[in-house]
mmCIF file of C-alpha atoms in Angstrom:
data_model
loop_
_atom_site.group_PDB
_atom_site.id
_atom_site.type_symbol
_atom_site.label_atom_id
_atom_site.label_comp_id
_atom_site.label_asym_id
_atom_site.label_seq_id
_atom_site.Cartn_x
_atom_site.Cartn_y
_atom_site.Cartn_z
ATOM 1 C CA UNK A 1417 1.992 21.654 6.948
ATOM 2 C CA UNK A 1418 4.481 18.670 7.870
ATOM 3 C CA UNK A 1419 5.385 17.450 4.569
ATOM 4 C CA UNK A 1420 7.787 14.542 4.582
ATOM 5 C CA UNK A 1421 10.500 14.839 1.739
ATOM 6 C CA UNK A 1422 12.987 12.441 1.205
ATOM 7 C CA UNK A 1423 15.565 13.300 -1.682
ATOM 8 C CA UNK A 1424 18.155 11.032 -2.989
ATOM 9 C CA UNK A 1425 18.516 8.496 -0.190
ATOM 10 C CA UNK A 1426 20.799 5.565 -0.262
ATOM 11 C CA UNK A 1427 21.687 2.762 1.982
ATOM 12 C CA UNK A 1428 24.167 -0.395 1.784
ATOM 13 C CA UNK A 1429 24.871 -2.912 4.293
ATOM 14 C CA UNK A 1430 28.099 -3.514 2.807
ATOM 15 C CA UNK A 1431 29.839 -3.950 -1.023
ATOM 16 C CA UNK A 1432 27.372 -5.147 -3.197
ATOM 17 C CA UNK A 1433 24.590 -5.199 -0.600
ATOM 18 C CA UNK A 1434 23.042 -1.763 -1.847
ATOM 19 C CA UNK A 1435 19.184 -1.780 -0.544
ATOM 20 C CA UNK A 1436 17.990 1.760 -0.854
ATOM 21 C CA UNK A 1437 19.501 3.189 -4.246
ATOM 22 C CA UNK A 1438 18.737 6.941 -4.843
ATOM 23 C CA UNK A 1439 15.208 6.790 -3.616
ATOM 24 C CA UNK A 1440 13.112 9.893 -3.964
ATOM 25 C CA UNK A 1441 9.640 10.339 -2.005
ATOM 26 C CA UNK A 1442 7.233 13.365 -1.171
ATOM 27 C CA UNK A 1443 4.407 12.727 1.315
ATOM 28 C CA UNK A 1444 2.153 15.617 1.632
ATOM 29 C CA UNK A 1445 1.188 17.037 5.087
ATOM 30 C CA UNK A 1446 -1.861 15.075 6.684
ATOM 31 C CA UNK A 1447 -1.829 12.318 4.046
ATOM 32 C CA UNK A 1448 -1.422 8.679 4.647
ATOM 33 C CA UNK A 1449 1.344 7.075 2.139
ATOM 34 C CA UNK A 1450 1.771 3.298 1.669
ATOM 35 C CA UNK A 1451 5.021 2.107 1.016
ATOM 36 C CA UNK A 1452 4.360 -0.908 -0.786
ATOM 37 C CA UNK A 1453 6.877 -3.676 -2.414
ATOM 38 C CA UNK A 1454 8.240 -7.323 -2.205
ATOM 39 C CA UNK A 1455 10.344 -8.350 0.498
ATOM 40 C CA UNK A 1456 13.855 -6.969 0.286
ATOM 41 C CA UNK A 1457 12.900 -3.979 -1.757
ATOM 42 C CA UNK A 1458 14.045 -1.628 1.248
ATOM 43 C CA UNK A 1459 10.856 -0.769 2.857
ATOM 44 C CA UNK A 1460 11.696 -1.411 6.160
ATOM 45 C CA UNK A 1461 15.126 -0.018 5.809
ATOM 46 C CA UNK A 1462 13.486 3.293 4.496
ATOM 47 C CA UNK A 1463 11.178 3.327 7.640
ATOM 48 C CA UNK A 1464 14.109 3.018 9.923
ATOM 49 C CA UNK A 1465 16.251 5.776 8.168
ATOM 50 C CA UNK A 1466 13.264 7.926 8.580
ATOM 51 C CA UNK A 1467 13.003 7.176 12.218
ATOM 52 C CA UNK A 1468 16.397 7.791 12.681
ATOM 53 C CA UNK A 1469 17.510 4.379 13.674
ATOM 54 C CA UNK A 1470 19.906 4.198 10.975
ATOM 55 C CA UNK A 1471 22.155 6.542 9.219
ATOM 56 C CA UNK A 1472 21.754 6.863 5.211
ATOM 57 C CA UNK A 1473 24.710 6.726 3.206
ATOM 58 C CA UNK A 1474 23.536 9.494 0.976
ATOM 59 C CA UNK A 1475 20.631 11.854 0.680
ATOM 60 C CA UNK A 1476 18.302 14.064 2.709
ATOM 61 C CA UNK A 1477 15.255 13.670 4.919
ATOM 62 C CA UNK A 1478 13.326 16.455 5.742
ATOM 63 C CA UNK A 1479 9.821 16.895 7.716
ATOM 64 C CA UNK A 1480 8.100 20.019 7.595
ATOM 65 C CA UNK A 1481 10.874 22.041 6.445
ATOM 66 C CA UNK A 1482 13.198 20.793 9.445
ATOM 67 C CA UNK A 1483 16.265 18.435 8.408
ATOM 68 C CA UNK A 1484 16.169 15.184 9.906
ATOM 69 C CA UNK A 1485 19.097 13.515 8.071
ATOM 70 C CA UNK A 1486 21.696 14.655 5.480
ATOM 71 C CA UNK A 1487 25.175 14.715 4.863
ATOM 72 C CA UNK A 1488 26.945 15.479 8.447
ATOM 73 C CA UNK A 1489 23.264 15.854 9.984
ATOM 74 C CA UNK A 1490 21.874 13.134 11.992
ATOM 75 C CA UNK A 1491 18.969 14.307 14.410
ATOM 76 C CA UNK A 1492 18.539 11.736 17.087
ATOM 77 C CA UNK A 1493 15.363 9.572 17.135
ATOM 78 C CA UNK A 1494 14.053 11.152 20.299
ATOM 79 C CA UNK A 1495 13.981 14.700 18.708
ATOM 80 C CA UNK A 1496 12.283 13.855 15.508
ATOM 81 C CA UNK A 1497 8.762 14.188 16.655
ATOM 82 C CA UNK A 1498 8.030 10.731 14.948
ATOM 83 C CA UNK A 1499 5.611 8.641 16.442
ATOM 84 C CA UNK A 1500 5.769 4.501 15.631
ATOM 85 C CA UNK A 1501 3.354 1.714 15.552
ATOM 86 C CA UNK A 1502 5.495 -1.519 15.150
ATOM 87 C CA UNK A 1503 4.314 -5.038 14.280
ATOM 88 C CA UNK A 1504 2.219 -6.719 17.000
ATOM 89 C CA UNK A 1505 1.790 -3.467 19.044
ATOM 90 C CA UNK A 1506 4.874 -3.853 21.359
ATOM 91 C CA UNK A 1507 3.205 -2.741 24.364
ATOM 92 C CA UNK A 1508 4.839 -2.795 27.600
ATOM 93 C CA UNK A 1509 3.368 -5.949 29.443
ATOM 94 C CA UNK A 1510 4.125 -4.667 33.003
ATOM 95 C CA UNK A 1511 2.071 -1.532 32.211
ATOM 96 C CA UNK A 1512 -1.765 -1.016 32.119
ATOM 97 C CA UNK A 1513 -3.161 0.314 28.960
ATOM 98 C CA UNK A 1514 -3.209 4.127 30.218
ATOM 99 C CA UNK A 1515 0.397 4.145 31.202
ATOM 100 C CA UNK A 1516 1.435 2.304 27.961
ATOM 101 C CA UNK A 1517 -0.338 5.427 26.173
ATOM 102 C CA UNK A 1518 1.063 7.954 28.588
ATOM 103 C CA UNK A 1519 4.552 6.623 28.091
ATOM 104 C CA UNK A 1520 5.852 9.095 25.299
ATOM 105 C CA UNK A 1521 4.556 12.108 27.225
ATOM 106 C CA UNK A 1522 7.178 14.258 28.687
ATOM 107 C CA UNK A 1523 7.820 17.707 29.953
ATOM 108 C CA UNK A 1524 4.759 20.321 29.893
ATOM 109 C CA UNK A 1525 2.571 17.193 28.224
ATOM 110 C CA UNK A 1526 2.650 15.377 31.463
ATOM 111 C CA UNK A 1527 0.526 17.964 33.277
ATOM 112 C CA UNK A 1528 -2.277 16.978 31.407
ATOM 113 C CA UNK A 1529 -1.748 13.390 30.581
ATOM 114 C CA UNK A 1530 -4.612 11.766 32.034
ATOM 115 C CA UNK A 1531 -6.790 13.970 30.059
ATOM 116 C CA UNK A 1532 -4.885 13.292 26.833
ATOM 117 C CA UNK A 1533 -4.627 9.729 27.541
ATOM 118 C CA UNK A 1534 -8.619 9.384 27.773
ATOM 119 C CA UNK A 1535 -8.769 11.406 24.634
ATOM 120 C CA UNK A 1536 -6.651 9.059 22.864
ATOM 121 C CA UNK A 1537 -8.204 6.168 23.910
ATOM 122 C CA UNK A 1538 -11.546 7.697 23.040
ATOM 123 C CA UNK A 1539 -10.076 8.463 19.511
ATOM 124 C CA UNK A 1540 -9.578 4.632 18.654
ATOM 125 C CA UNK A 1541 -12.611 3.321 20.686
ATOM 126 C CA UNK A 1542 -11.279 1.974 23.690
ATOM 127 C CA UNK A 1543 -12.948 4.281 26.367
ATOM 128 C CA UNK A 1544 -12.726 2.631 29.791
ATOM 129 C CA UNK A 1545 -9.848 0.566 28.965
ATOM 130 C CA UNK A 1546 -7.087 2.375 30.692
ATOM 131 C CA UNK A 1547 -6.801 0.106 33.783
ATOM 132 C CA UNK A 1548 -6.649 -3.165 31.725
ATOM 133 C CA UNK A 1549 -3.321 -4.602 31.203
ATOM 134 C CA UNK A 1550 -2.082 -5.694 27.433
ATOM 135 C CA UNK A 1551 -2.591 -9.469 28.042
ATOM 136 C CA UNK A 1552 -6.372 -8.653 28.619
ATOM 137 C CA UNK A 1553 -6.696 -7.225 25.185
ATOM 138 C CA UNK A 1554 -7.354 -8.938 21.685
ATOM 139 C CA UNK A 1555 -4.695 -8.484 19.013
ATOM 140 C CA UNK A 1556 -6.850 -5.618 17.411
ATOM 141 C CA UNK A 1557 -7.287 -3.831 20.751
ATOM 142 C CA UNK A 1558 -3.528 -3.932 21.160
ATOM 143 C CA UNK A 1559 -2.817 -2.404 17.688
ATOM 144 C CA UNK A 1560 -5.207 0.565 18.785
ATOM 145 C CA UNK A 1561 -3.346 1.070 21.902
ATOM 146 C CA UNK A 1562 -0.064 1.328 20.129
ATOM 147 C CA UNK A 1563 -1.788 3.887 17.768
ATOM 148 C CA UNK A 1564 -2.970 5.985 20.782
ATOM 149 C CA UNK A 1565 0.692 5.793 22.297
ATOM 150 C CA UNK A 1566 2.118 7.104 19.023
ATOM 151 C CA UNK A 1567 -0.658 9.763 18.805
ATOM 152 C CA UNK A 1568 -0.498 10.799 22.225
ATOM 153 C CA UNK A 1569 2.514 13.188 22.116
ATOM 154 C CA UNK A 1570 1.106 14.975 19.082
ATOM 155 C CA UNK A 1571 3.794 13.758 16.579
ATOM 156 C CA UNK A 1572 4.507 15.422 12.975
ATOM 157 C CA UNK A 1573 4.739 11.907 11.705
ATOM 158 C CA UNK A 1574 3.380 8.563 12.435
ATOM 159 C CA UNK A 1575 5.172 5.541 10.907
ATOM 160 C CA UNK A 1576 3.562 2.220 10.696
ATOM 161 C CA UNK A 1577 5.630 -0.723 10.393
ATOM 162 C CA UNK A 1578 3.431 -3.775 9.050
ATOM 163 C CA UNK A 1579 0.978 -3.202 12.014
ATOM 164 C CA UNK A 1580 -1.877 -5.592 10.656
ATOM 165 C CA UNK A 1581 0.247 -8.701 10.057
ATOM 166 C CA UNK A 1582 -0.600 -10.630 13.223
ATOM 167 C CA UNK A 1583 -4.241 -9.769 12.876
ATOM 168 C CA UNK A 1584 -6.553 -12.614 11.126
ATOM 169 C CA UNK A 1585 -8.700 -11.519 8.182
ATOM 170 C CA UNK A 1586 -11.880 -10.703 10.029
ATOM 171 C CA UNK A 1587 -9.990 -8.538 12.380
ATOM 172 C CA UNK A 1588 -7.610 -6.503 9.801
ATOM 173 C CA UNK A 1589 -10.045 -4.851 7.677
ATOM 174 C CA UNK A 1590 -11.956 -3.278 10.885
ATOM 175 C CA UNK A 1591 -8.799 -2.109 12.590
ATOM 176 C CA UNK A 1592 -7.321 -0.759 9.549
ATOM 177 C CA UNK A 1593 -10.542 1.704 9.155
ATOM 178 C CA UNK A 1594 -10.255 2.564 12.697
ATOM 179 C CA UNK A 1595 -6.609 3.572 12.275
ATOM 180 C CA UNK A 1596 -7.259 5.530 9.025
ATOM 181 C CA UNK A 1597 -9.892 7.288 10.913
ATOM 182 C CA UNK A 1598 -7.884 8.228 13.745
ATOM 183 C CA UNK A 1599 -4.995 9.458 11.573
ATOM 184 C CA UNK A 1600 -7.393 11.547 9.920
ATOM 185 C CA UNK A 1601 -9.109 12.995 12.891
ATOM 186 C CA UNK A 1602 -5.684 14.285 14.108
ATOM 187 C CA UNK A 1603 -4.485 15.265 10.682
ATOM 188 C CA UNK A 1604 -1.072 13.390 11.228
ATOM 189 C CA UNK A 1605 1.196 12.788 8.391
ATOM 190 C CA UNK A 1606 1.769 8.980 8.049
ATOM 191 C CA UNK A 1607 3.477 6.405 6.432
ATOM 192 C CA UNK A 1608 2.547 2.744 6.269
ATOM 193 C CA UNK A 1609 4.869 0.235 5.136
ATOM 194 C CA UNK A 1610 3.082 -2.955 3.855
ATOM 195 C CA UNK A 1611 3.761 -5.899 1.398
ATOM 196 C CA UNK A 1612 0.078 -6.433 0.940
ATOM 197 C CA UNK A 1613 -1.315 -4.654 -2.057
ATOM 198 C CA UNK A 1614 -4.860 -4.694 -0.947
ATOM 199 C CA UNK A 1615 -4.100 -3.033 2.174
ATOM 200 C CA UNK A 1616 -2.411 -0.191 0.365
ATOM 201 C CA UNK A 1617 -4.684 0.502 -2.074
ATOM 202 C CA UNK A 1618 -7.647 0.413 0.146
ATOM 203 C CA UNK A 1619 -6.120 2.226 2.933
ATOM 204 C CA UNK A 1620 -3.834 5.039 1.779
ATOM 205 C CA UNK A 1621 -3.876 8.453 0.136
ATOM 206 C CA UNK A 1622 -0.731 7.634 -1.803
ATOM 207 C CA UNK A 1623 0.912 4.752 -2.664
ATOM 208 C CA UNK A 1624 4.489 4.513 -3.479
ATOM 209 C CA UNK A 1625 5.762 1.047 -5.093
ATOM 210 C CA UNK A 1626 9.198 0.348 -4.363
ATOM 211 C CA UNK A 1627 11.863 -1.744 -6.541
ATOM 212 C CA UNK A 1628 15.192 -2.358 -6.123
ATOM 213 C CA UNK A 1629 15.496 0.355 -3.572
ATOM 214 C CA UNK A 1630 13.800 3.107 -5.809
ATOM 215 C CA UNK A 1631 10.180 4.287 -6.120
ATOM 216 C CA UNK A 1632 8.877 2.773 -9.096
ATOM 217 C CA UNK A 1633 5.710 4.767 -9.147
ATOM 218 C CA UNK A 1634 4.192 7.101 -6.530
ATOM 219 C CA UNK A 1635 0.467 7.838 -6.993
ATOM 220 C CA UNK A 1636 -3.096 8.152 -5.734
ATOM 221 C CA UNK A 1637 -4.577 4.141 -5.704
ATOM 222 C CA UNK A 1638 -6.890 4.824 -8.193
ATOM 223 C CA UNK A 1639 -4.234 6.257 -10.888
ATOM 224 C CA UNK A 1640 -1.694 3.558 -9.972
ATOM 225 C CA UNK A 1641 -4.286 0.732 -10.488
ATOM 226 C CA UNK A 1642 -5.647 2.416 -13.807
ATOM 227 C CA UNK A 1643 -2.206 3.634 -15.197
ATOM 228 C CA UNK A 1644 0.444 1.754 -13.754
ATOM 229 C CA UNK A 1645 3.988 3.106 -14.836
ATOM 230 C CA UNK A 1646 4.914 -0.281 -16.415
ATOM 231 C CA UNK A 1647 3.941 -4.015 -16.427
ATOM 232 C CA UNK A 1648 5.670 -4.769 -13.561
ATOM 233 C CA UNK A 1649 3.962 -2.413 -11.328
ATOM 234 C CA UNK A 1650 0.834 -3.512 -12.780
ATOM 235 C CA UNK A 1651 1.212 -7.072 -11.975
ATOM 236 C CA UNK A 1652 2.469 -6.352 -8.580
ATOM 237 C CA UNK A 1653 -0.779 -4.134 -7.439
ATOM 238 C CA UNK A 1654 -3.146 -6.525 -9.022
ATOM 239 C CA UNK A 1655 -3.937 -8.826 -11.488
ATOM 240 C CA UNK A 1656 -2.879 -8.125 -15.081
ATOM 241 C CA UNK A 1657 -3.876 -9.164 -18.707
ATOM 242 C CA UNK A 1658 -0.783 -8.573 -21.073
ATOM 243 C CA UNK A 1659 -1.095 -9.136 -24.978
ATOM 244 C CA UNK A 1660 0.422 -7.363 -27.948
ATOM 245 C CA UNK A 1661 -0.911 -4.550 -29.840
ATOM 246 C CA UNK A 1662 -0.239 -1.824 -32.305
ATOM 247 C CA UNK A 1663 -1.526 1.962 -31.616
ATOM 248 C CA UNK A 1664 -3.460 3.854 -34.161
ATOM 249 C CA UNK A 1665 -5.036 7.105 -33.186
ATOM 250 C CA UNK A 1666 -6.582 6.896 -29.913
ATOM 251 C CA UNK A 1667 -6.905 3.169 -29.851
ATOM 252 C CA UNK A 1668 -4.881 0.147 -30.010
ATOM 253 C CA UNK A 1669 -5.394 -3.210 -32.073
ATOM 254 C CA UNK A 1670 -4.991 -6.116 -30.223
ATOM 255 C CA UNK A 1671 -6.107 -10.183 -30.254
ATOM 256 C CA UNK A 1672 -8.855 -9.425 -27.667
ATOM 257 C CA UNK A 1673 -9.848 -6.661 -30.219
ATOM 258 C CA UNK A 1674 -9.654 -3.125 -30.622
ATOM 259 C CA UNK A 1675 -9.256 -0.927 -27.104
ATOM 260 C CA UNK A 1676 -9.270 2.682 -26.562
ATOM 261 C CA UNK A 1677 -6.000 4.118 -25.102
ATOM 262 C CA UNK A 1678 -5.955 5.927 -21.903
ATOM 263 C CA UNK A 1679 -5.102 9.708 -22.025
ATOM 264 C CA UNK A 1680 -6.414 10.323 -25.750
ATOM 265 C CA UNK A 1681 -5.178 10.063 -28.956
ATOM 266 C CA UNK A 1682 -1.247 8.601 -29.372
ATOM 267 C CA UNK A 1683 0.687 6.478 -27.258
ATOM 268 C CA UNK A 1684 3.312 7.883 -24.556
ATOM 269 C CA UNK A 1685 6.464 8.961 -26.356
ATOM 270 C CA UNK A 1686 5.091 8.339 -29.711
ATOM 271 C CA UNK A 1687 5.023 4.120 -29.064
ATOM 272 C CA UNK A 1688 3.367 2.210 -31.813
ATOM 273 C CA UNK A 1689 3.618 -1.117 -30.951
ATOM 274 C CA UNK A 1690 4.211 -2.961 -27.619
ATOM 275 C CA UNK A 1691 2.242 -4.910 -24.668
ATOM 276 C CA UNK A 1692 -1.066 -3.831 -24.248
ATOM 277 C CA UNK A 1693 -2.145 -3.695 -20.357
ATOM 278 C CA UNK A 1694 -5.681 -4.701 -19.248
ATOM 279 C CA UNK A 1695 -7.021 -5.424 -15.908
ATOM 280 C CA UNK A 1696 -9.475 -8.888 -15.382
ATOM 281 C CA UNK A 1697 -12.480 -7.074 -14.760
ATOM 282 C CA UNK A 1698 -12.261 -5.275 -18.248
ATOM 283 C CA UNK A 1699 -12.939 -8.617 -19.907
ATOM 284 C CA UNK A 1700 -16.342 -9.472 -20.173
ATOM 285 C CA UNK A 1701 -17.821 -13.091 -20.980
ATOM 286 C CA UNK A 1702 -20.186 -13.091 -24.093
ATOM 287 C CA UNK A 1703 -22.301 -15.611 -26.362
ATOM 288 C CA UNK A 1704 -19.748 -17.598 -28.427
ATOM 289 C CA UNK A 1705 -21.639 -17.477 -31.519
ATOM 290 C CA UNK A 1706 -22.130 -13.803 -31.597
ATOM 291 C CA UNK A 1707 -18.624 -12.972 -30.769
ATOM 292 C CA UNK A 1708 -15.434 -11.890 -32.527
ATOM 293 C CA UNK A 1709 -12.947 -13.011 -29.968
ATOM 294 C CA UNK A 1710 -13.650 -16.581 -28.655
ATOM 295 C CA UNK A 1711 -11.441 -18.834 -26.313
ATOM 296 C CA UNK A 1712 -11.918 -22.151 -24.269
ATOM 297 C CA UNK A 1713 -12.233 -22.003 -20.568
ATOM 298 C CA UNK A 1714 -9.514 -23.738 -19.132
ATOM 299 C CA UNK A 1715 -9.929 -23.009 -15.014
ATOM 300 C CA UNK A 1716 -12.671 -21.129 -12.772
ATOM 301 C CA UNK A 1717 -11.718 -19.891 -9.370
ATOM 302 C CA UNK A 1718 -14.748 -19.001 -7.475
ATOM 303 C CA UNK A 1719 -14.273 -16.551 -4.494
ATOM 304 C CA UNK A 1720 -17.931 -16.108 -3.335
ATOM 305 C CA UNK A 1721 -18.130 -12.336 -4.223
ATOM 306 C CA UNK A 1722 -16.771 -13.140 -7.874
ATOM 307 C CA UNK A 1723 -14.699 -15.627 -9.607
ATOM 308 C CA UNK A 1724 -11.546 -15.635 -11.635
ATOM 309 C CA UNK A 1725 -11.945 -17.666 -15.315
ATOM 310 C CA UNK A 1726 -9.052 -18.512 -17.074
ATOM 311 C CA UNK A 1727 -9.451 -18.483 -20.889
ATOM 312 C CA UNK A 1728 -7.111 -19.805 -23.511
ATOM 313 C CA UNK A 1729 -8.033 -17.392 -26.213
ATOM 314 C CA UNK A 1730 -7.551 -18.103 -30.261
ATOM 315 C CA UNK A 1731 -4.389 -16.555 -31.111
ATOM 316 C CA UNK A 1732 -3.282 -15.160 -27.672
ATOM 317 C CA UNK A 1733 0.183 -16.858 -26.508
ATOM 318 C CA UNK A 1734 -0.965 -17.176 -22.690
ATOM 319 C CA UNK A 1735 -4.515 -17.753 -21.192
ATOM 320 C CA UNK A 1736 -6.193 -14.776 -20.095
ATOM 321 C CA UNK A 1737 -7.718 -13.920 -16.498
ATOM 322 C CA UNK A 1738 -11.461 -12.412 -16.713
ATOM 323 C CA UNK A 1739 -12.757 -11.525 -13.538
ATOM 324 C CA UNK A 1740 -16.676 -12.390 -13.210
ATOM 325 C CA UNK A 1741 -19.083 -10.742 -10.727
ATOM 326 C CA UNK A 1742 -21.951 -13.225 -9.377
ATOM 327 C CA UNK A 1743 -22.874 -16.382 -10.579
ATOM 328 C CA UNK A 1744 -20.322 -18.144 -12.991
ATOM 329 C CA UNK A 1745 -21.911 -18.781 -16.510
ATOM 330 C CA UNK A 1746 -19.141 -21.283 -17.726
ATOM 331 C CA UNK A 1747 -17.300 -24.290 -16.879
ATOM 332 C CA UNK A 1748 -13.929 -25.427 -17.610
ATOM 333 C CA UNK A 1749 -13.770 -26.840 -21.499
ATOM 334 C CA UNK A 1750 -16.659 -24.749 -22.530
ATOM 335 C CA UNK A 1751 -16.440 -22.083 -25.373
ATOM 336 C CA UNK A 1752 -16.856 -18.643 -24.770
ATOM 337 C CA UNK A 1753 -16.814 -15.378 -26.339
ATOM 338 C CA UNK A 1754 -15.000 -12.327 -24.976
ATOM 339 C CA UNK A 1755 -15.437 -8.484 -25.037
ATOM 340 C CA UNK A 1756 -13.353 -5.765 -23.818
ATOM 341 C CA UNK A 1757 -14.662 -2.441 -22.149
ATOM 342 C CA UNK A 1758 -12.700 0.598 -20.868
ATOM 343 C CA UNK A 1759 -9.305 1.872 -21.477
ATOM 344 C CA UNK A 1760 -5.745 -0.024 -22.007
ATOM 345 C CA UNK A 1761 -2.226 1.583 -21.485
ATOM 346 C CA UNK A 1762 0.496 0.581 -23.941
ATOM 347 C CA UNK A 1763 3.981 -0.168 -22.958
ATOM 348 C CA UNK A 1764 7.123 -1.236 -24.674
ATOM 349 C CA UNK A 1765 7.544 -4.636 -25.665
ATOM 350 C CA UNK A 1766 10.818 -5.009 -23.154
ATOM 351 C CA UNK A 1767 9.048 -3.218 -20.408
#
């Protein structure tokens, strides 16, 4: 299998300008991993090092057991067997779709390139588009051609550098689904760099959250969302509700009520007090007359499929967000009760 393994990677652009700092990441063969993080955290630098466009200052990069980069070793990009899908496709404007897809086919691969081009265009849903020019395609179609071009030489790894940024929201979800399906059909290992949390969680098999040049947490999307490593990761990959709490057995006492702790009895590391992390969808609005926890609605943001209701809760310093499906039963200024469902995680107060 073509596992990607990155160990102890470091890169600085000058004194005091460290971008990647002792970064470790493993992507199992055949998986799609999303590298997620805020601007300036090192995502694009990481991608360029793996592709071979940049030299790392330290660390190793191996792909399928083959060393691509290490101290004293730097395999040139053209020998790495890596396909790249850049932002906005970057197709050659003077070449037809078919010639764009065939561009990376060399040596023995060129003999059957017509068949390979047709196969790749069929895979991305563009049968019959071979003779068209790039300017005759929509943005989504151009991204599909860019993916077909990257997949045509059967690379060991595909790198996708925020490839959906230029697409409008109506196109984005469909193109993402097509890209994911094409990658799975070929069994390619892939790394998607993105700053879009929803894109990472909905598309990838594995999500690596990068903070200050290091991987803060790497896990399956559901694990990452439900059990984030710390409050920063929790807030970065979704909306978070943080309140103080004290652990007792397999649960934790909070101003919002008693909540079961994820992972069973006992907090991690024997932690007794700290910040309790919940998600807005774990909170329910209830009849204030029969509730143990009450608050005043301060705002309502309606999104169609659901709404975010902000409530100032008695005994809680900051208002909490509650995600409400369907019709919103409350208005700003009204009183409401609150009930918590599911499990919580407990983190150090300073985390």
